[in-house]
mmCIF file of C-alpha atoms in Angstrom:
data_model
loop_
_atom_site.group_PDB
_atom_site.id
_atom_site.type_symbol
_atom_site.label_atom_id
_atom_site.label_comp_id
_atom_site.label_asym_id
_atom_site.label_seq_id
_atom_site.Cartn_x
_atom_site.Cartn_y
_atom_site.Cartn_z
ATOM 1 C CA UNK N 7 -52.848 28.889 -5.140
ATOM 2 C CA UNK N 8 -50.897 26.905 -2.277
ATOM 3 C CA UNK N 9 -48.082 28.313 -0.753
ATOM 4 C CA UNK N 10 -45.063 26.663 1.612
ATOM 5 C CA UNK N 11 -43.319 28.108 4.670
ATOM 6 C CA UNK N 12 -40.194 26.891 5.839
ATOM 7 C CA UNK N 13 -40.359 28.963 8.908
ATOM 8 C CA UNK N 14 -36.414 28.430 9.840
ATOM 9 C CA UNK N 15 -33.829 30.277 7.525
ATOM 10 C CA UNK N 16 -31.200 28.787 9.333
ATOM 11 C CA UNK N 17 -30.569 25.775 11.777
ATOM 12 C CA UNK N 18 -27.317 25.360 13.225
ATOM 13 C CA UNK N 19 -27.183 21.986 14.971
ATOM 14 C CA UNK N 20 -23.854 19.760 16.189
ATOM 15 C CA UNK N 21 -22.394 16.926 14.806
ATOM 16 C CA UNK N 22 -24.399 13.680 15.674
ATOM 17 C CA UNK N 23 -27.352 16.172 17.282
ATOM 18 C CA UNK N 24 -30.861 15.013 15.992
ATOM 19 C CA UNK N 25 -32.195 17.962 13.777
ATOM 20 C CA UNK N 26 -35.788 19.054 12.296
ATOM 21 C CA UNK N 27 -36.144 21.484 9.686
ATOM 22 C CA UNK N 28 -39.867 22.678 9.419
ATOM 23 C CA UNK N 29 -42.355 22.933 6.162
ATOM 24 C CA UNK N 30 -45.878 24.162 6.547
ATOM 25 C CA UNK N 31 -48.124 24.776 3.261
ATOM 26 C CA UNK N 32 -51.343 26.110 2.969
ATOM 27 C CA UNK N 33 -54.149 24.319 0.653
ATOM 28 C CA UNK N 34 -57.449 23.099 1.053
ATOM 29 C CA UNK N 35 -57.438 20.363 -1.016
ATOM 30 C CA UNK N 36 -55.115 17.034 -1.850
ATOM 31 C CA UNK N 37 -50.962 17.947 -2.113
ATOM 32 C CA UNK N 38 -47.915 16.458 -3.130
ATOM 33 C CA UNK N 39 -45.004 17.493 -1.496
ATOM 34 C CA UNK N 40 -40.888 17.413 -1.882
ATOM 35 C CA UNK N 41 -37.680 18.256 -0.154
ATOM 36 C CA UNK N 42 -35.038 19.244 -2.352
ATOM 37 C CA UNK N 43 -31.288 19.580 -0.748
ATOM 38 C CA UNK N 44 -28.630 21.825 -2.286
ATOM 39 C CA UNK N 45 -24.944 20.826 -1.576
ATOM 40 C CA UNK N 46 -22.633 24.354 -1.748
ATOM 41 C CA UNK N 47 -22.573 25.901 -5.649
ATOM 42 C CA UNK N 48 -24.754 22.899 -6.314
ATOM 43 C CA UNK N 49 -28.014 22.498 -8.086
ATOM 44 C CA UNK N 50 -30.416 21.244 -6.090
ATOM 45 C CA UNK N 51 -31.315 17.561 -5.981
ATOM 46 C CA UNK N 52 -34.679 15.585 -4.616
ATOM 47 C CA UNK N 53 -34.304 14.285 -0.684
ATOM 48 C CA UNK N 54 -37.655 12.912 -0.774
ATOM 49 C CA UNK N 55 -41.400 13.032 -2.194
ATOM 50 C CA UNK N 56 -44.564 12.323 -0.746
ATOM 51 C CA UNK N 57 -47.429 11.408 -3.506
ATOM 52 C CA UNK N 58 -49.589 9.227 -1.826
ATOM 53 C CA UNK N 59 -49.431 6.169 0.311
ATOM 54 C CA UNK N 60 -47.406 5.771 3.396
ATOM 55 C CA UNK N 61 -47.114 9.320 5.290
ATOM 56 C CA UNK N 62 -43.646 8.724 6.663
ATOM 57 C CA UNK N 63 -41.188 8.901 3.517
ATOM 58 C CA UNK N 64 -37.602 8.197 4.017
ATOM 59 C CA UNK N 65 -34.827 8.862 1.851
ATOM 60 C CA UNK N 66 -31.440 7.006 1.288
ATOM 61 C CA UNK N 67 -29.116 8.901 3.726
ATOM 62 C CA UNK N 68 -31.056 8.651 6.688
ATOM 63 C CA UNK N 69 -33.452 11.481 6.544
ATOM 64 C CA UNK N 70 -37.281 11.146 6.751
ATOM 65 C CA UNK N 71 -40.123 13.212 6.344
ATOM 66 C CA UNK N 72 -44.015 13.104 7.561
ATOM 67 C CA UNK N 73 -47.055 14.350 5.828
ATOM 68 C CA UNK N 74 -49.337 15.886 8.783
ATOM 69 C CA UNK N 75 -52.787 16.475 6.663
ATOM 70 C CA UNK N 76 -54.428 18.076 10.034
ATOM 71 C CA UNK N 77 -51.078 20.422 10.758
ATOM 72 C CA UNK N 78 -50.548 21.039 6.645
ATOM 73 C CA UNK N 79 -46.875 19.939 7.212
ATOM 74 C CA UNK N 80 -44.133 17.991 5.881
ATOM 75 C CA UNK N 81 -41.488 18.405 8.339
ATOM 76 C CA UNK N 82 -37.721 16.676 7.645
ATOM 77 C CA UNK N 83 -36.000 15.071 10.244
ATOM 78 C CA UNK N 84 -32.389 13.250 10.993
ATOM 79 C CA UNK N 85 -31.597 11.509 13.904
ATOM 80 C CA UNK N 86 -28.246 12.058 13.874
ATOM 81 C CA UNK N 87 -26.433 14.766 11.295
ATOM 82 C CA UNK N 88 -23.321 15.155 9.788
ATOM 83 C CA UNK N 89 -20.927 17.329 8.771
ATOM 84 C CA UNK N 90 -21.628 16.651 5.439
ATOM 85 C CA UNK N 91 -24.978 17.079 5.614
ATOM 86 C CA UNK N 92 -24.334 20.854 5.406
ATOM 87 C CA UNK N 93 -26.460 22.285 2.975
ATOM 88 C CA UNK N 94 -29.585 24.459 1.906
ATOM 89 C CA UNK N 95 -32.957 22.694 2.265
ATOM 90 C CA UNK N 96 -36.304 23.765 0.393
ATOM 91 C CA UNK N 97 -39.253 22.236 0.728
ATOM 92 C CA UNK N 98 -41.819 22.400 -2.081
ATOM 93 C CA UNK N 99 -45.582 21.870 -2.717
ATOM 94 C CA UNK N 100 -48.096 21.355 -5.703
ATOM 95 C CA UNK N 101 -51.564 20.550 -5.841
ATOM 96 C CA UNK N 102 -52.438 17.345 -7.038
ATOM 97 C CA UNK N 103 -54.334 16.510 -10.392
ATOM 98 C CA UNK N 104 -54.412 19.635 -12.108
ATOM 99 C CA UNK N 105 -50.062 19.414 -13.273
ATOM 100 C CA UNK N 106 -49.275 22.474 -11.542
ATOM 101 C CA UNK N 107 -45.503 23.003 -11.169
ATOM 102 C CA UNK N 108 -44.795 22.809 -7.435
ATOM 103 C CA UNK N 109 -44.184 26.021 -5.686
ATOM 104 C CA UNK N 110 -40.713 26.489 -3.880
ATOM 105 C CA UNK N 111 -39.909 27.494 -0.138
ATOM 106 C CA UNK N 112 -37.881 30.134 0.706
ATOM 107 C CA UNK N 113 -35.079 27.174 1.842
ATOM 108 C CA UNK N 114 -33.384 26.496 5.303
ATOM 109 C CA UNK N 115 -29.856 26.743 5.706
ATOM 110 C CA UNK N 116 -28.686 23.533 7.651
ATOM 111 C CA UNK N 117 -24.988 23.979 9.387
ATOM 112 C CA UNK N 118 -23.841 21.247 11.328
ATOM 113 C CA UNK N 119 -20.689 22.210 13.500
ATOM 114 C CA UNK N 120 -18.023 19.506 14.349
ATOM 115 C CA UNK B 19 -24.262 10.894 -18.714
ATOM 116 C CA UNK B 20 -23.986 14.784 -18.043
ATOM 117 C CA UNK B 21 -27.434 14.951 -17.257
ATOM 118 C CA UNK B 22 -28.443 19.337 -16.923
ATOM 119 C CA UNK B 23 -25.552 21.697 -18.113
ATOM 120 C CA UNK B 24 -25.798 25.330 -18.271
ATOM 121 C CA UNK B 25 -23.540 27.574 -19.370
ATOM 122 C CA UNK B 26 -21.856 30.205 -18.854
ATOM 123 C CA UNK B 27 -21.260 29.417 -15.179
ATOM 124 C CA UNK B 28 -20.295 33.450 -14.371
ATOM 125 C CA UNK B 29 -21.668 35.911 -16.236
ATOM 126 C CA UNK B 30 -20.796 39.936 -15.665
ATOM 127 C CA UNK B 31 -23.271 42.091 -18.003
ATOM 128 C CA UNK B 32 -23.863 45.941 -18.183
ATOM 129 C CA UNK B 33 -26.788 47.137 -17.992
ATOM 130 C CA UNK B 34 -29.201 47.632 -20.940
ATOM 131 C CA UNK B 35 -26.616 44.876 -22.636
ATOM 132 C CA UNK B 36 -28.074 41.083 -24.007
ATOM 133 C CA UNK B 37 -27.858 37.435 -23.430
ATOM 134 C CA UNK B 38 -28.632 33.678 -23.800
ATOM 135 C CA UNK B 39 -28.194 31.205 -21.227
ATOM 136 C CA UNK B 40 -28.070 28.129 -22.245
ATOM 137 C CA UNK B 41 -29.296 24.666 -20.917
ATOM 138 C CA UNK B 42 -28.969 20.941 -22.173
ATOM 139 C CA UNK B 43 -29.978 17.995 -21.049
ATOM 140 C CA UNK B 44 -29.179 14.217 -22.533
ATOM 141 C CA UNK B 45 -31.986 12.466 -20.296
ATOM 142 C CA UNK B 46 -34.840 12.856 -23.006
ATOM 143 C CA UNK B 47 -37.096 14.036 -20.776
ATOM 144 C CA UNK B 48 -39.905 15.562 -22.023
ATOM 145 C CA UNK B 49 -40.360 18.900 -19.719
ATOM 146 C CA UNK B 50 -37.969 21.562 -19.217
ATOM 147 C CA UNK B 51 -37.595 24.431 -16.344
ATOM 148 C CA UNK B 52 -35.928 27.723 -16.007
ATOM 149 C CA UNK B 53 -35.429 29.286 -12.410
ATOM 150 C CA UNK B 54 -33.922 31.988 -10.433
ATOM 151 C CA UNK B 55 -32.647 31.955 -7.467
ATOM 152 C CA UNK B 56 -32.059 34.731 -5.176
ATOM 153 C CA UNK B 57 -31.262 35.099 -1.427
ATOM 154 C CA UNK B 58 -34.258 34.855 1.209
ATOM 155 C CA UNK B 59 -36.308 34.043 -1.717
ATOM 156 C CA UNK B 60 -35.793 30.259 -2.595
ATOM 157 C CA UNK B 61 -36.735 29.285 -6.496
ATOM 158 C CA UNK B 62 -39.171 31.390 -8.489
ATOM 159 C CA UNK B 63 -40.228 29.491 -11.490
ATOM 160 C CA UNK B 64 -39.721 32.157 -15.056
ATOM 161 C CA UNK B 65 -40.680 29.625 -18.104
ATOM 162 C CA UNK B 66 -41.796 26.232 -18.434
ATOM 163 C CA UNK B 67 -41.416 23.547 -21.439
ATOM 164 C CA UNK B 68 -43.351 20.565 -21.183
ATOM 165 C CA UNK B 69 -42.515 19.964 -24.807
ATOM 166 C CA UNK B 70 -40.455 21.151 -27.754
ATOM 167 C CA UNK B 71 -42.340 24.028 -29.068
ATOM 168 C CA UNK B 72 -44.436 24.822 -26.054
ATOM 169 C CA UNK B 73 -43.138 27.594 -23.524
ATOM 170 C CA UNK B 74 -45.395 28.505 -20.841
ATOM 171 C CA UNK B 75 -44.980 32.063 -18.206
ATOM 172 C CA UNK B 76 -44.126 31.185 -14.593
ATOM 173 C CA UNK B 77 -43.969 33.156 -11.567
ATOM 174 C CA UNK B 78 -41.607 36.034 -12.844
ATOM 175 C CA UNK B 79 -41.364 36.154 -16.488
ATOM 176 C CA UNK B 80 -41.141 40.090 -17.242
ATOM 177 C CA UNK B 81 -37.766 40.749 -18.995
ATOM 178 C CA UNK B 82 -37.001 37.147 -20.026
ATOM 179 C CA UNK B 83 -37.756 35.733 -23.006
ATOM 180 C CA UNK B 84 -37.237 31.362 -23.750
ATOM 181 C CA UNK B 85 -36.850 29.127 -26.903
ATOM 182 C CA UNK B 86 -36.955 25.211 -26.666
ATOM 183 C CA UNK B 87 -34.765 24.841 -29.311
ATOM 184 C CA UNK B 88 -35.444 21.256 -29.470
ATOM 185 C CA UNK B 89 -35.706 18.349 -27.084
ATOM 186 C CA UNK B 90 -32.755 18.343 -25.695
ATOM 187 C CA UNK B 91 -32.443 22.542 -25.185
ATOM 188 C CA UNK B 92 -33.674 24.669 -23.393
ATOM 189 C CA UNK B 93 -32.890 28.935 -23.721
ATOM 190 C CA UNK B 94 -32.847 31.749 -21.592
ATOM 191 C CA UNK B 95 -32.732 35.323 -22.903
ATOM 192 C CA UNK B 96 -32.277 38.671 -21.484
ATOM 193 C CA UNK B 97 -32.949 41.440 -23.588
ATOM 194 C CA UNK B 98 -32.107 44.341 -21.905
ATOM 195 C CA UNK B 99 -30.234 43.545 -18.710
ATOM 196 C CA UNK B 100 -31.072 45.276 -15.181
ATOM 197 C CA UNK B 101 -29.805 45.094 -12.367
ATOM 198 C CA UNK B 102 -32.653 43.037 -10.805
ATOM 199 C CA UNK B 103 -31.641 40.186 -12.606
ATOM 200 C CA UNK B 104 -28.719 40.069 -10.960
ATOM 201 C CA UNK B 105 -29.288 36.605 -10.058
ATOM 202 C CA UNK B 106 -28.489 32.608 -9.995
ATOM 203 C CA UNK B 107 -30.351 31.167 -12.882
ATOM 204 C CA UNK B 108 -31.225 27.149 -12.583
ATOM 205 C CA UNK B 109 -32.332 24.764 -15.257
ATOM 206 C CA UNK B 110 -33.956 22.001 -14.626
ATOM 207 C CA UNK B 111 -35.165 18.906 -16.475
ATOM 208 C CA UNK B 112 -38.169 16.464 -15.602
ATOM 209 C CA UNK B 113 -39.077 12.900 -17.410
ATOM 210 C CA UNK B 114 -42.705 13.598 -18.019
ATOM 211 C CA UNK B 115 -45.335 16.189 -18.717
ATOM 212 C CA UNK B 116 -47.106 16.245 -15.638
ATOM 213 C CA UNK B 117 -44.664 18.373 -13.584
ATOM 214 C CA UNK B 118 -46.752 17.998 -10.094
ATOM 215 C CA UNK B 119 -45.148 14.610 -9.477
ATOM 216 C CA UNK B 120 -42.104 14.086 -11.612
ATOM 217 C CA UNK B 121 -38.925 14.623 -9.990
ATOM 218 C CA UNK B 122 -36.676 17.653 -11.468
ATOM 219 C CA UNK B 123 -33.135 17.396 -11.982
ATOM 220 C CA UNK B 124 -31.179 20.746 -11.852
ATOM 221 C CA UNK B 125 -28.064 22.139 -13.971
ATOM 222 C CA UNK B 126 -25.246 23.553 -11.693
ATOM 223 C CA UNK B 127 -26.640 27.188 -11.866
ATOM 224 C CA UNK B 128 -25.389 30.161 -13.848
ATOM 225 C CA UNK B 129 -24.298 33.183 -11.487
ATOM 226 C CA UNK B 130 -25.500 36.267 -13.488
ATOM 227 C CA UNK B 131 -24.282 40.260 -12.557
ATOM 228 C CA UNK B 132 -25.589 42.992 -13.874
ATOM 229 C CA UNK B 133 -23.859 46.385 -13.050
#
């Protein structure tokens, strides 16, 4: 069964600061992988996807993400945060072709500080 | 379009006491979700839908029990209430039935307490 890390549980990072928030998973065959972002008493809601294709993914509010087959990583990054970009991060994996229901991260806190 | 809603929002139970959560969703999608959500732990999955009439275990599934109701709902039940399921419990909805690549879309939670 594949797992996910998200070895940070919290990143505190300044306003306009570039920030990465870190995903490993462990599989040895073909993923699919997600970040999901949850605003405060929020459900969460999907940053980004990788499925195939292109390895750099990018959402619509500036934040991209980069499928590293030889590292087993999907790491998040922003080049420049803000405030409201304070939230709770979880990255999540599933293995592809069999419709398994993609397993969860543990989640990264994200607080950006005027 | 309210897309997931769940209610209650704030639940206080005793233990050994019952309950349903509910969950809706008006997107007619075809596969439903049920999560909690507790701290240091991110989601653990507890049932699956991926259709009316078909309910499948997740991750954590011992003292819950689910109904899909029909397409559009989605239940939660607690039995016998402990205090380890003390808890925020997510629904979430998906379009298709293949839930490794189908984006989910998540109700706004339902804190539960169990004293």
């Amino acid at each position: 069964a594949q797992s996910v890390t998200q070895l940070d549980s919290q990143v505190p990072v300044f306003e306009e600061a570039p920030v990465e928030l870190r995903c490993n998973y462990s599989s040895s065959v073909s993923v699919y992988l997600f970040w999901y972002v949850q605003y405060p008493n929020q459900g969460l809601q999907l940053l980004l996807k990788y499925l195939s294709g292109s390895t750099l993914v990018e959402s619509i509010n500036g934040f991209e993400a980069e499928f590293n087959k030889s590292q087993t990583s999907f790491h998040l990054r922003k080049p420049s945060v803000h405030i409201s970009d304070t939230a709770e991060y979880f990255c999540a994996v599933t293995v592809s072709g069999g419709s398994y229901i993609p397993t969860f991260g543990r989640g990264t806190s994200l607080i950006v500080h005027p | 379009n309210a897309g997931v809603t769940q209610t209650p929002k704030f639940q206080v139970l005793k233990t050994g006491q019952s309950m349903t959560l509910q969950c809706a969703q008006d997107m007619n999608h075809n596969s439903m979700y049920w999560y909690r959500q507790d701290p240091g732990m991110g989601l653990r999955l507890i049932y699956y839908s991926a259709s009316e009439g078909t309910t499948d275990k997740g991750e954590v599934p011992n003292g819950y029990n689910v109904s899909r109701l029909n397409k559009r709902e989605f239940s939660l039940r607690l039995e016998s209430a402990a205090p380890s399921q003390t808890s925020v419990y997510f629904c979430a909805s998906s379009p298709g039935t293949d839930p490794s690549t189908d984006t989910q879309y998540f109700g706004p939670g339902t804190r539960l307490t169990v004293l």
